[in-house]
PDB file of N, CA and C in Angstrom:
ATOM      1  N   MET H   1      -2.316 -12.375  20.338  1.00 46.00           N
ATOM      2  CA  MET H   1      -1.298 -12.053  19.740  1.00 46.00           C
ATOM      3  C   MET H   1      -0.095 -10.799  19.323  1.00 46.00           C
ATOM      4  N   THR H   2       0.788 -10.400  20.312  1.00 53.00           N
ATOM      5  CA  THR H   2       1.272  -9.659  20.000  1.00 53.00           C
ATOM      6  C   THR H   2       2.102  -9.232  19.156  1.00 53.00           C
ATOM      7  N   ASP H   3       2.452  -8.475  18.391  1.00 58.00           N
ATOM      8  CA  ASP H   3       3.791  -7.987  17.734  1.00 58.00           C
ATOM      9  C   ASP H   3       5.155  -7.660  18.501  1.00 58.00           C
ATOM     10  N   LEU H   4       5.996  -8.621  17.953  1.00 54.00           N
ATOM     11  CA  LEU H   4       7.538  -8.260  19.024  1.00 54.00           C
ATOM     12  C   LEU H   4       8.366  -7.739  17.774  1.00 54.00           C
ATOM     13  N   PRO H   5       9.039  -6.269  18.496  1.00 59.00           N
ATOM     14  CA  PRO H   5       9.766  -5.418  17.677  1.00 59.00           C
ATOM     15  C   PRO H   5      10.785  -6.645  16.834  1.00 59.00           C
ATOM     16  N   ARG H   6      10.878  -5.617  15.706  1.00 57.00           N
ATOM     17  CA  ARG H   6      12.025  -6.852  14.869  1.00 57.00           C
ATOM     18  C   ARG H   6      13.366  -5.407  15.135  1.00 57.00           C
ATOM     19  N   SER H   7      14.384  -6.817  14.903  1.00 59.00           N
ATOM     20  CA  SER H   7      15.758  -6.057  15.510  1.00 59.00           C
ATOM     21  C   SER H   7      16.516  -6.418  14.219  1.00 59.00           C
ATOM     22  N   GLU H   8      16.404  -6.247  13.260  1.00 64.00           N
ATOM     23  CA  GLU H   8      17.139  -6.308  11.995  1.00 64.00           C
ATOM     24  C   GLU H   8      17.380  -5.324  11.727  1.00 64.00           C
ATOM     25  N   PRO H   9      18.859  -5.350  11.215  1.00 60.00           N
ATOM     26  CA  PRO H   9      19.584  -4.322  10.996  1.00 60.00           C
ATOM     27  C   PRO H   9      19.005  -3.119   9.840  1.00 60.00           C
ATOM     28  N   GLY H  10      18.107  -3.629   9.196  1.00 65.00           N
ATOM     29  CA  GLY H  10      17.694  -2.888   7.765  1.00 65.00           C
ATOM     30  C   GLY H  10      16.526  -2.151   8.743  1.00 65.00           C
ATOM     31  N   ASP H  11      15.947  -2.161   9.645  1.00 76.00           N
ATOM     32  CA  ASP H  11      14.858  -1.876  10.291  1.00 76.00           C
ATOM     33  C   ASP H  11      15.128  -0.301  10.407  1.00 76.00           C
ATOM     34  N   ASP H  12      16.300  -0.099  11.031  1.00 79.00           N
ATOM     35  CA  ASP H  12      16.362   1.513  11.216  1.00 79.00           C
ATOM     36  C   ASP H  12      16.151   2.310  10.157  1.00 79.00           C
ATOM     37  N   ALA H  13      16.737   1.547   8.890  1.00 74.00           N
ATOM     38  CA  ALA H  13      16.835   2.391   7.687  1.00 74.00           C
ATOM     39  C   ALA H  13      15.258   2.369   7.036  1.00 74.00           C
ATOM     40  N   ALA H  14      14.595   1.626   6.969  1.00 79.00           N
ATOM     41  CA  ALA H  14      13.495   1.550   6.964  1.00 79.00           C
ATOM     42  C   ALA H  14      12.679   2.767   7.455  1.00 79.00           C
ATOM     43  N   ARG H  15      12.633   2.878   8.849  1.00 81.00           N
ATOM     44  CA  ARG H  15      12.308   3.710   9.667  1.00 81.00           C
ATOM     45  C   ARG H  15      12.560   5.297   9.522  1.00 81.00           C
ATOM     46  N   ALA H  16      13.497   5.400   9.107  1.00 76.00           N
ATOM     47  CA  ALA H  16      14.152   6.703   8.796  1.00 76.00           C
ATOM     48  C   ALA H  16      13.795   7.081   7.335  1.00 76.00           C
ATOM     49  N   ALA H  17      13.571   5.946   6.698  1.00 74.00           N
ATOM     50  CA  ALA H  17      12.744   6.482   5.163  1.00 74.00           C
ATOM     51  C   ALA H  17      11.514   6.848   5.440  1.00 74.00           C
ATOM     52  N   ARG H  18      10.512   5.993   6.138  1.00 80.00           N
ATOM     53  CA  ARG H  18       9.255   6.360   6.587  1.00 80.00           C
ATOM     54  C   ARG H  18       8.999   7.519   7.232  1.00 80.00           C
ATOM     55  N   GLU H  19       9.988   7.965   8.000  1.00 78.00           N
ATOM     56  CA  GLU H  19      10.030   9.145   8.838  1.00 78.00           C
ATOM     57  C   GLU H  19      10.153  10.216   7.479  1.00 78.00           C
ATOM     58  N   ALA H  20      11.017  10.012   6.831  1.00 73.00           N
ATOM     59  CA  ALA H  20      11.309  10.998   5.436  1.00 73.00           C
ATOM     60  C   ALA H  20      10.118  11.364   4.598  1.00 73.00           C
ATOM     61  N   LEU H  21       9.807  10.154   4.542  1.00 78.00           N
ATOM     62  CA  LEU H  21       8.353  10.440   3.460  1.00 78.00           C
ATOM     63  C   LEU H  21       7.588  11.357   4.465  1.00 78.00           C
ATOM     64  N   VAL H  22       7.154  11.153   5.622  1.00 83.00           N
ATOM     65  CA  VAL H  22       5.960  11.952   6.550  1.00 83.00           C
ATOM     66  C   VAL H  22       6.754  13.045   6.487  1.00 83.00           C
ATOM     67  N   GLY H  23       7.776  13.554   7.126  1.00 76.00           N
ATOM     68  CA  GLY H  23       8.217  14.702   7.258  1.00 76.00           C
ATOM     69  C   GLY H  23       8.741  15.496   6.062  1.00 76.00           C
ATOM     70  N   SER H  24       9.211  17.236   6.605  1.00 78.00           N
ATOM     71  CA  SER H  24       9.297  17.929   5.483  1.00 78.00           C
ATOM     72  C   SER H  24      10.557  18.273   5.271  1.00 78.00           C
ATOM     73  N   ALA H  25      11.618  17.494   6.103  1.00 75.00           N
ATOM     74  CA  ALA H  25      13.044  17.742   5.747  1.00 75.00           C
ATOM     75  C   ALA H  25      13.617  17.205   4.479  1.00 75.00           C
ATOM     76  N   ALA H  26      14.766  17.618   3.984  1.00 78.00           N
ATOM     77  CA  ALA H  26      15.151  16.671   2.858  1.00 78.00           C
ATOM     78  C   ALA H  26      16.072  15.284   3.400  1.00 78.00           C
ATOM     79  N   PRO H  27      16.061  14.145   2.584  1.00 74.00           N
ATOM     80  CA  PRO H  27      16.597  13.091   3.328  1.00 74.00           C
ATOM     81  C   PRO H  27      17.997  13.435   2.808  1.00 74.00           C
ATOM     82  N   ASP H  28      18.638  12.346   4.311  1.00 81.00           N
ATOM     83  CA  ASP H  28      20.531  12.795   4.485  1.00 81.00           C
ATOM     84  C   ASP H  28      20.741  11.664   3.621  1.00 81.00           C
ATOM     85  N   ALA H  29      21.763  11.384   3.351  1.00 87.00           N
ATOM     86  CA  ALA H  29      22.849  10.722   2.954  1.00 87.00           C
ATOM     87  C   ALA H  29      22.460   9.092   3.263  1.00 87.00           C
ATOM     88  N   SER H  30      22.254   8.826   4.711  1.00 85.00           N
ATOM     89  CA  SER H  30      21.821   7.583   5.310  1.00 85.00           C
ATOM     90  C   SER H  30      20.649   6.874   4.515  1.00 85.00           C
ATOM     91  N   ILE H  31      19.574   7.933   4.728  1.00 79.00           N
ATOM     92  CA  ILE H  31      18.432   7.736   3.680  1.00 79.00           C
ATOM     93  C   ILE H  31      18.455   7.177   2.371  1.00 79.00           C
ATOM     94  N   LEU H  32      19.142   8.036   1.620  1.00 85.00           N
ATOM     95  CA  LEU H  32      19.294   7.636   0.091  1.00 85.00           C
ATOM     96  C   LEU H  32      19.923   6.583   0.047  1.00 85.00           C
ATOM     97  N   ALA H  33      21.056   6.068   0.816  1.00 88.00           N
ATOM     98  CA  ALA H  33      21.833   4.711   0.591  1.00 88.00           C
ATOM     99  C   ALA H  33      20.899   3.568   0.876  1.00 88.00           C
ATOM    100  N   ALA H  34      19.832   4.123   1.579  1.00 85.00           N
ATOM    101  CA  ALA H  34      19.138   2.579   2.072  1.00 85.00           C
ATOM    102  C   ALA H  34      17.967   2.450   1.225  1.00 85.00           C
ATOM    103  N   VAL H  35      17.685   3.463   0.295  1.00 84.00           N
ATOM    104  CA  VAL H  35      16.912   3.108  -0.711  1.00 84.00           C
ATOM    105  C   VAL H  35      17.383   2.819  -1.982  1.00 84.00           C
ATOM    106  N   GLN H  36      18.961   3.032  -1.906  1.00 89.00           N
ATOM    107  CA  GLN H  36      19.815   2.581  -3.195  1.00 89.00           C
ATOM    108  C   GLN H  36      19.657   1.077  -2.914  1.00 89.00           C
ATOM    109  N   ASP H  37      20.371   0.552  -1.317  1.00 89.00           N
ATOM    110  CA  ASP H  37      20.451  -0.891  -1.087  1.00 89.00           C
ATOM    111  C   ASP H  37      19.190  -1.573  -1.580  1.00 89.00           C
ATOM    112  N   GLY H  38      18.104  -0.876  -0.813  1.00 86.00           N
ATOM    113  CA  GLY H  38      16.626  -1.586  -1.408  1.00 86.00           C
ATOM    114  C   GLY H  38      16.744  -1.719  -3.031  1.00 86.00           C
ATOM    115  N   LEU H  39      16.785  -0.733  -3.967  1.00 85.00           N
ATOM    116  CA  LEU H  39      16.342  -1.073  -4.941  1.00 85.00           C
ATOM    117  C   LEU H  39      17.706  -1.806  -5.447  1.00 85.00           C
ATOM    118  N   MET H  40      18.639  -1.927  -5.321  1.00 86.00           N
ATOM    119  CA  MET H  40      19.585  -2.629  -5.936  1.00 86.00           C
ATOM    120  C   MET H  40      19.393  -4.490  -5.594  1.00 86.00           C
ATOM    121  N   SER H  41      18.371  -4.426  -4.350  1.00 86.00           N
ATOM    122  CA  SER H  41      18.625  -5.868  -4.044  1.00 86.00           C
ATOM    123  C   SER H  41      17.294  -6.699  -4.607  1.00 86.00           C
ATOM    124  N   VAL H  42      16.498  -5.665  -5.465  1.00 81.00           N
ATOM    125  CA  VAL H  42      15.580  -6.403  -6.598  1.00 81.00           C
ATOM    126  C   VAL H  42      15.864  -6.934  -7.409  1.00 81.00           C
ATOM    127  N   PRO H  43      16.058  -8.294  -7.860  1.00 79.00           N
ATOM    128  CA  PRO H  43      16.423  -8.716  -9.264  1.00 79.00           C
ATOM    129  C   PRO H  43      15.373  -7.776 -10.525  1.00 79.00           C
ATOM    130  N   ALA H  44      16.501  -7.607 -11.293  1.00 74.00           N
ATOM    131  CA  ALA H  44      15.730  -6.866 -12.624  1.00 74.00           C
ATOM    132  C   ALA H  44      16.165  -7.810 -13.600  1.00 74.00           C
ATOM    133  N   PRO H  45      15.797  -7.619 -15.036  1.00 71.00           N
ATOM    134  CA  PRO H  45      16.146  -8.203 -15.983  1.00 71.00           C
ATOM    135  C   PRO H  45      17.226  -7.602 -16.857  1.00 71.00           C
ATOM    136  N   ALA H  46      17.840  -7.820 -17.444  1.00 71.00           N
ATOM    137  CA  ALA H  46      19.119  -7.232 -18.378  1.00 71.00           C
ATOM    138  C   ALA H  46      18.084  -6.194 -19.219  1.00 71.00           C
ATOM    139  N   SER H  47      17.401  -6.496 -19.796  1.00 72.00           N
ATOM    140  CA  SER H  47      16.730  -5.355 -20.825  1.00 72.00           C
ATOM    141  C   SER H  47      15.524  -5.367 -20.623  1.00 72.00           C
ATOM    142  N   TRP H  48      14.856  -4.369 -21.612  1.00 70.00           N
ATOM    143  CA  TRP H  48      13.205  -3.713 -21.108  1.00 70.00           C
ATOM    144  C   TRP H  48      12.616  -5.079 -21.755  1.00 70.00           C
ATOM    145  N   PHE H  49      13.070  -5.542 -22.848  1.00 73.00           N
ATOM    146  CA  PHE H  49      12.464  -6.994 -23.449  1.00 73.00           C
ATOM    147  C   PHE H  49      12.329  -7.901 -22.549  1.00 73.00           C
ATOM    148  N   ASP H  50      13.117  -8.112 -21.703  1.00 70.00           N
ATOM    149  CA  ASP H  50      13.117  -9.197 -20.893  1.00 70.00           C
ATOM    150  C   ASP H  50      11.879  -8.950 -19.504  1.00 70.00           C
ATOM    151  N   VAL H  51      11.465  -8.129 -19.270  1.00 69.00           N
ATOM    152  CA  VAL H  51      10.225  -7.391 -18.368  1.00 69.00           C
ATOM    153  C   VAL H  51       8.713  -8.298 -18.775  1.00 69.00           C
ATOM    154  N   PRO H  52       8.762  -9.016 -17.709  1.00 70.00           N
ATOM    155  CA  PRO H  52       7.248  -9.712 -18.372  1.00 70.00           C
ATOM    156  C   PRO H  52       5.967  -8.541 -18.577  1.00 70.00           C
ATOM    157  N   SER H  53       4.975  -8.604 -19.530  1.00 71.00           N
ATOM    158  CA  SER H  53       3.901  -8.147 -19.278  1.00 71.00           C
ATOM    159  C   SER H  53       2.963  -8.440 -18.751  1.00 71.00           C
ATOM    160  N   GLN H  54       1.614  -7.922 -18.081  1.00 71.00           N
ATOM    161  CA  GLN H  54       0.381  -8.517 -17.524  1.00 71.00           C
ATOM    162  C   GLN H  54      -0.399  -8.204 -18.865  1.00 71.00           C
ATOM    163  N   ARG H  55      -0.600  -7.537 -19.928  1.00 70.00           N
ATOM    164  CA  ARG H  55      -1.398  -7.256 -20.872  1.00 70.00           C
ATOM    165  C   ARG H  55      -1.037  -8.731 -21.784  1.00 70.00           C
ATOM    166  N   GLN H  56      -1.806  -9.174 -22.643  1.00 69.00           N
ATOM    167  CA  GLN H  56      -1.804 -10.374 -23.246  1.00 69.00           C
ATOM    168  C   GLN H  56      -1.526  -9.052 -24.928  1.00 69.00           C
ATOM    169  N   ARG H  57      -0.620 -10.243 -25.646  1.00 65.00           N
ATOM    170  CA  ARG H  57      -0.302  -9.578 -26.208  1.00 65.00           C
ATOM    171  C   ARG H  57      -1.196  -9.576 -27.837  1.00 65.00           C
ATOM    172  N   PRO H  58      -1.495  -8.119 -28.290  1.00 70.00           N
ATOM    173  CA  PRO H  58      -3.200  -8.315 -29.211  1.00 70.00           C
ATOM    174  C   PRO H  58      -2.514  -9.154 -30.303  1.00 70.00           C
ATOM    175  N   GLN H  59      -3.453  -9.777 -30.665  1.00 72.00           N
ATOM    176  CA  GLN H  59      -3.591 -10.598 -32.053  1.00 72.00           C
ATOM    177  C   GLN H  59      -3.718  -9.732 -33.155  1.00 72.00           C
ATOM    178  N   PRO H  60      -2.711  -9.943 -34.455  1.00 75.00           N
ATOM    179  CA  PRO H  60      -3.210  -9.263 -35.454  1.00 75.00           C
ATOM    180  C   PRO H  60      -4.437  -9.384 -36.293  1.00 75.00           C
ATOM    181  N   PHE H  61      -4.800  -8.487 -36.599  1.00 74.00           N
ATOM    182  CA  PHE H  61      -6.332  -8.256 -37.405  1.00 74.00           C
ATOM    183  C   PHE H  61      -6.055  -8.804 -38.795  1.00 74.00           C
ATOM    184  N   THR H  62      -7.212  -9.567 -38.269  1.00 77.00           N
ATOM    185  CA  THR H  62      -7.744  -9.978 -39.782  1.00 77.00           C
ATOM    186  C   THR H  62      -8.950 -10.288 -39.981  1.00 77.00           C
ATOM    187  N   PRO H  63      -9.319  -9.202 -41.325  1.00 76.00           N
ATOM    188  CA  PRO H  63     -10.846  -8.714 -41.132  1.00 76.00           C
ATOM    189  C   PRO H  63     -11.803 -10.286 -41.976  1.00 76.00           C
ATOM    190  N   PRO H  64     -13.187  -9.873 -41.629  1.00 78.00           N
ATOM    191  CA  PRO H  64     -13.714 -11.326 -41.740  1.00 78.00           C
ATOM    192  C   PRO H  64     -13.864 -11.083 -43.192  1.00 78.00           C
ATOM    193  N   ARG H  65     -13.850 -12.668 -43.617  1.00 82.00           N
ATOM    194  CA  ARG H  65     -13.829 -13.009 -44.632  1.00 82.00           C
ATOM    195  C   ARG H  65     -15.250 -13.129 -45.540  1.00 82.00           C
ATOM    196  N   ARG H  66     -15.597 -12.194 -46.477  1.00 80.00           N
ATOM    197  CA  ARG H  66     -16.825 -12.003 -47.629  1.00 80.00           C
ATOM    198  C   ARG H  66     -17.316 -13.288 -47.950  1.00 80.00           C
ATOM    199  N   ARG H  67     -18.393 -13.438 -47.554  1.00 77.00           N
ATOM    200  CA  ARG H  67     -19.079 -14.486 -48.308  1.00 77.00           C
ATOM    201  C   ARG H  67     -19.320 -14.108 -49.985  1.00 77.00           C
ATOM    202  N   ALA H  68     -19.416 -15.052 -50.681  1.00 68.00           N
ATOM    203  CA  ALA H  68     -19.168 -14.905 -51.805  1.00 68.00           C
ATOM    204  C   ALA H  68     -21.275 -15.133 -52.245  1.00 68.00           C
TER     205      ALA H  68
END
């Protein structure tokens, strides 16, 4: 099965961003705008504390009880 070229409007911006990463030229305004649009389209919580963590919260340390 062959892949057909995609013709979405964002493809040109993505291609330009990829070329900018590989090339040595400084990114122009259109690349920076495409990056900003991409970042703004990602849903994000309103505060740092709303960001889910992949680590489990540490359990409070309880020393072992001594047997009498």
